[in-house]
XYZ file of C-alpha atoms in Angstrom:
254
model
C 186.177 41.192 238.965
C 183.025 43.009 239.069
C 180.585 42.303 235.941
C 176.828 43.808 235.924
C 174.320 42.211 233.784
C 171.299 44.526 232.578
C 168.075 42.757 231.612
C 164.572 43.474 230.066
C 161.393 41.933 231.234
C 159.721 40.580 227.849
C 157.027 38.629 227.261
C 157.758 35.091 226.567
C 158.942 33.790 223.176
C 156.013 32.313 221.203
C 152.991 33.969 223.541
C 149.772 35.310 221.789
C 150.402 39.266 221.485
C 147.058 41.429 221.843
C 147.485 44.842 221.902
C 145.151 47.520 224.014
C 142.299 49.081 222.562
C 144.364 52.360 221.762
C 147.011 50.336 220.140
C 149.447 51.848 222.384
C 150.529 49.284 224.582
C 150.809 45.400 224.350
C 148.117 43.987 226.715
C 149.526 41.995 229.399
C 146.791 40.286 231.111
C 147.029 36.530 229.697
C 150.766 36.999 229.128
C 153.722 35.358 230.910
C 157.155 37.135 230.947
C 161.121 36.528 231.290
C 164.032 38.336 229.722
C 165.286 38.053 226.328
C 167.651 35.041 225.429
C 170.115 37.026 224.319
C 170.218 38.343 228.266
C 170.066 34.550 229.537
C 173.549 34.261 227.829
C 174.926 37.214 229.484
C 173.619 36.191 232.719
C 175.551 32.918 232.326
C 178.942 34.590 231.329
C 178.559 36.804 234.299
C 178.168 34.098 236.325
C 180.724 32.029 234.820
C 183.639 34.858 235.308
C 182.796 35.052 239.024
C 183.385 31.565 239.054
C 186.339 31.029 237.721
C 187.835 34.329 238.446
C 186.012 35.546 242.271
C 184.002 38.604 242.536
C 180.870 39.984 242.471
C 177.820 40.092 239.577
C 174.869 42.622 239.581
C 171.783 42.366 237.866
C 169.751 45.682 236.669
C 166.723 45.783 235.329
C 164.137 48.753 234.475
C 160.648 48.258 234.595
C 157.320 47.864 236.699
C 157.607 46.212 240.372
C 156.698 42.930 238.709
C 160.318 42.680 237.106
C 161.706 41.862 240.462
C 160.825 38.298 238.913
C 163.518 38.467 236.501
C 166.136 39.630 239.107
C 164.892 36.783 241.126
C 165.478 34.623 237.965
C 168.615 35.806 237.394
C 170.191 35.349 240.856
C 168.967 32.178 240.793
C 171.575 30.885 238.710
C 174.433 32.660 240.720
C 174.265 36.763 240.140
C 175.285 38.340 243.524
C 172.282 41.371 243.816
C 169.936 43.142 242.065
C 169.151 46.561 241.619
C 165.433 47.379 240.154
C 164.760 50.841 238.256
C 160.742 50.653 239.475
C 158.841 52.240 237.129
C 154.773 51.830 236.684
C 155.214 49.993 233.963
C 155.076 52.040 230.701
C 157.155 51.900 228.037
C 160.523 53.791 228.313
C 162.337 54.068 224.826
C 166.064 53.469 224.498
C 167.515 57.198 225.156
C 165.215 57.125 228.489
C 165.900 53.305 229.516
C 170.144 53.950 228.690
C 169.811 57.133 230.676
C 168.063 55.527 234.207
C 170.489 52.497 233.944
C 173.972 54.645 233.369
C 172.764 56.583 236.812
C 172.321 53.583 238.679
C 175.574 51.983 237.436
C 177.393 55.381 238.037
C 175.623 55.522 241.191
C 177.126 51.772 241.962
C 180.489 52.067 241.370
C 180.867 54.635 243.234
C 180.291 53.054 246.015
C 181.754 49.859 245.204
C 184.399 50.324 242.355
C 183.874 50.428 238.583
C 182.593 47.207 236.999
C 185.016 45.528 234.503
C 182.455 44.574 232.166
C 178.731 45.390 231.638
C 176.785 42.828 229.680
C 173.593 43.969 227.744
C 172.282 41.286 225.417
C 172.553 42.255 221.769
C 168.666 43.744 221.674
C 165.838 42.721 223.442
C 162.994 40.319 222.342
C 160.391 43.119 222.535
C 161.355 46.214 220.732
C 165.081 45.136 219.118
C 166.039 49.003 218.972
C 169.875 47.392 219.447
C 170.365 51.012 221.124
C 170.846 50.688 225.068
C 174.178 48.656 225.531
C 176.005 51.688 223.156
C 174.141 54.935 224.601
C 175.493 53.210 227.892
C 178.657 52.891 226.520
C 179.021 56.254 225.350
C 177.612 57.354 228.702
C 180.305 55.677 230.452
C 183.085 56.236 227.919
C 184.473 52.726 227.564
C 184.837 50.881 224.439
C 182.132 48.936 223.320
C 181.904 45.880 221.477
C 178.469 44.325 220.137
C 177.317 41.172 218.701
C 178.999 38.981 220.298
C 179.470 34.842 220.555
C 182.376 34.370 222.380
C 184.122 36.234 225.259
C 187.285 35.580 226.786
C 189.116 37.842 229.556
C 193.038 38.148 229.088
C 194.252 40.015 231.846
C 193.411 43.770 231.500
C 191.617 43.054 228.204
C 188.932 41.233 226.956
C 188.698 39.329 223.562
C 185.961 39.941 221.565
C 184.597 37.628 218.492
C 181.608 38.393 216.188
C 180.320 35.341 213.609
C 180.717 37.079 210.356
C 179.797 35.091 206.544
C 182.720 33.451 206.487
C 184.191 33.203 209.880
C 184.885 35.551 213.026
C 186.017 39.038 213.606
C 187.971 39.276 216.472
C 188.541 42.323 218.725
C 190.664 42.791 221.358
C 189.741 46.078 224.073
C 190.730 46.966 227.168
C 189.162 46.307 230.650
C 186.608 48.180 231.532
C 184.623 47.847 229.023
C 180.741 47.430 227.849
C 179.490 44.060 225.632
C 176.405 43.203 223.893
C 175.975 39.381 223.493
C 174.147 37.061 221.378
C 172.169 34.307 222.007
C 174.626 30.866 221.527
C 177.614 32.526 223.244
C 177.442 29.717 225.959
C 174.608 27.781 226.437
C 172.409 29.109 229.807
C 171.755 26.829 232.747
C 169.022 25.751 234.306
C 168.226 27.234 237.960
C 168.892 24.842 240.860
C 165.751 24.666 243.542
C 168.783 25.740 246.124
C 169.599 28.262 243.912
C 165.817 29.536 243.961
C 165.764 29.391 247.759
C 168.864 31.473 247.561
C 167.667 34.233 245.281
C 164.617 34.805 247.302
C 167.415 36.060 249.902
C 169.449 37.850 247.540
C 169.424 42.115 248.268
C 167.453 44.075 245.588
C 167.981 47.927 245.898
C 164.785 49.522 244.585
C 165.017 52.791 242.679
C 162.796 55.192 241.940
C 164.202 57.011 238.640
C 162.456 60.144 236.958
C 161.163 59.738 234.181
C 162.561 62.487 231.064
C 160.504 63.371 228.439
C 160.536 61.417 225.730
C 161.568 63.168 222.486
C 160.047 60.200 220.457
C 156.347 59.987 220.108
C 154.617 56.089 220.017
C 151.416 56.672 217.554
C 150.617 52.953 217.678
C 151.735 49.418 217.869
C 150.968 47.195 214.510
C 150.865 43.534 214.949
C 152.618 42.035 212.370
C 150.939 40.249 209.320
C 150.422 36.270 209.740
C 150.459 34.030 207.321
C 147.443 32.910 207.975
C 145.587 29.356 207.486
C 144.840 28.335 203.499
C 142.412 25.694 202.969
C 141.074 24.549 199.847
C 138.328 22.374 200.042
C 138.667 18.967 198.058
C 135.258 17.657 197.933
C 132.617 15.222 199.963
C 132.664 11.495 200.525
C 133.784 9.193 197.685
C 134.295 12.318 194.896
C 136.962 13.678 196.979
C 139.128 10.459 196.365
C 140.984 11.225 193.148
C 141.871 14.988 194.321
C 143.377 13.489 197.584
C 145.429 10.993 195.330
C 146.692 14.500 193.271
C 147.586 15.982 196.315
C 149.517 13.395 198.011
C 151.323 12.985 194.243
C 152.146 16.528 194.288
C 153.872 16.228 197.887
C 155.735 13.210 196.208
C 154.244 11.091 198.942
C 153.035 8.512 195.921
């Protein structure tokens, strides 16, 4: 088989977001960065079908020379290569971003042969615009299922299965074919220190691709609302006994 994996360079899960004095850009001096756990899981099923089937994984990413970290990251826990889309680190949106990565896959299988399956995760941690892994699909003209939790290849076809209130839709499409995953399809493994020696010796083929003009305009980034800290002040010394006693009777901790 032959699987690619494309990944986004986010920032991590949880880390303070400031944005840039123009509210154009998140500022990314104080921030660290990986790719979207949706993405870890299809990094692990790629690596998992080359295991137990033999072939070769490749891991795309698009984004500024510092995303050769998540390539690294990624063949660190068993993807063949990587190929980087450099770019100086703007934001691309998803018509641009679909666009560079269907080129470089095109670009790839023709010399190598057409990948069976291309992973995308189901949207990334950043934007969610749950756009890229179809526009690809279109691109490419292979089916394309999304959403998924659990992926299993039958011969020429691959079965598909979406949680759904109530149980699992389950779709069955032929090989090749492009799949957005979820986070809990398989749980992700950890990267070996071998396997980190490894990656550092990995190829990555840098590209340069041209940017198109964007026919969306970004007018600014808005932070969303917190909820913010409530306190409400219960009083000094010995007077601020009883309303502690309320309080903790209200909690039903008395």
């Amino acid at each position: 088989m032959r699987i690619a994996v494309c990944v986004k360079r986010v920032p991590i899960t949880g880390g303070r977001i400031v944005l840039t004095d123009d509210a154009r850009a998140i500022d990314t001096q104080h921030l660290g960065f990986t790719y979207s756990p949706h993405e870890e899981c299809g990094v692990e099923e790629a690596v998992r079908l080359i295991e137990a089937k033999g072939g070769e994984s490749v891991v795309l990413t698009l984004g500024p020379p510092e995303a050769v970290e998540q390539l690294r990251d990624a063949m660190a826990l068993g993807i063949d290569r990587g190929i980087h889309l450099q770019t100086d680190g703007s934001e691309w949106d998803a018509e641009g971003t679909a666009g560079a990565l269907l080129d470089a896959i095109r670009a790839d299988e023709a010399a190598n042969g057409p990948f069976d399956i291309v992973f995308f995760g189901n949207e990334s941690a950043d934007s969610a615009g749950f756009q890229v892994g179809i526009r690809v699909a279109h691109g490419l003209g292979r089916p394309c299922v999304t959403g998924l939790k659990r992926v299993t290849v039958e011969g020429a076809r691959v079965r598909c299965e979406q949680e759904v209130e109530g149980g699992r839709d389950v779709y069955v499409v032929p090989l090749p074919a492009v799949l957005t995953v979820k986070e809990g399809l398989n749980l992700p493994r950890y990267p070996s220190v071998p396997g980190r020696m490894r990656a550092r010796t990995k190829p990555v083929a840098v590209v340069t691709p041209q940017r198109p003009t964007p026919r969306l305009e970004l007018v600014r980034l808005v932070l969303p609302a917190g909820s913010g800290r409530r306190a409400e002040p219960l009083g000094a010394g010995a007077s601020a006994a009883p309303a502690v006693v309320e309080v903790l009777a209200r909690a039903g901790l008395l």
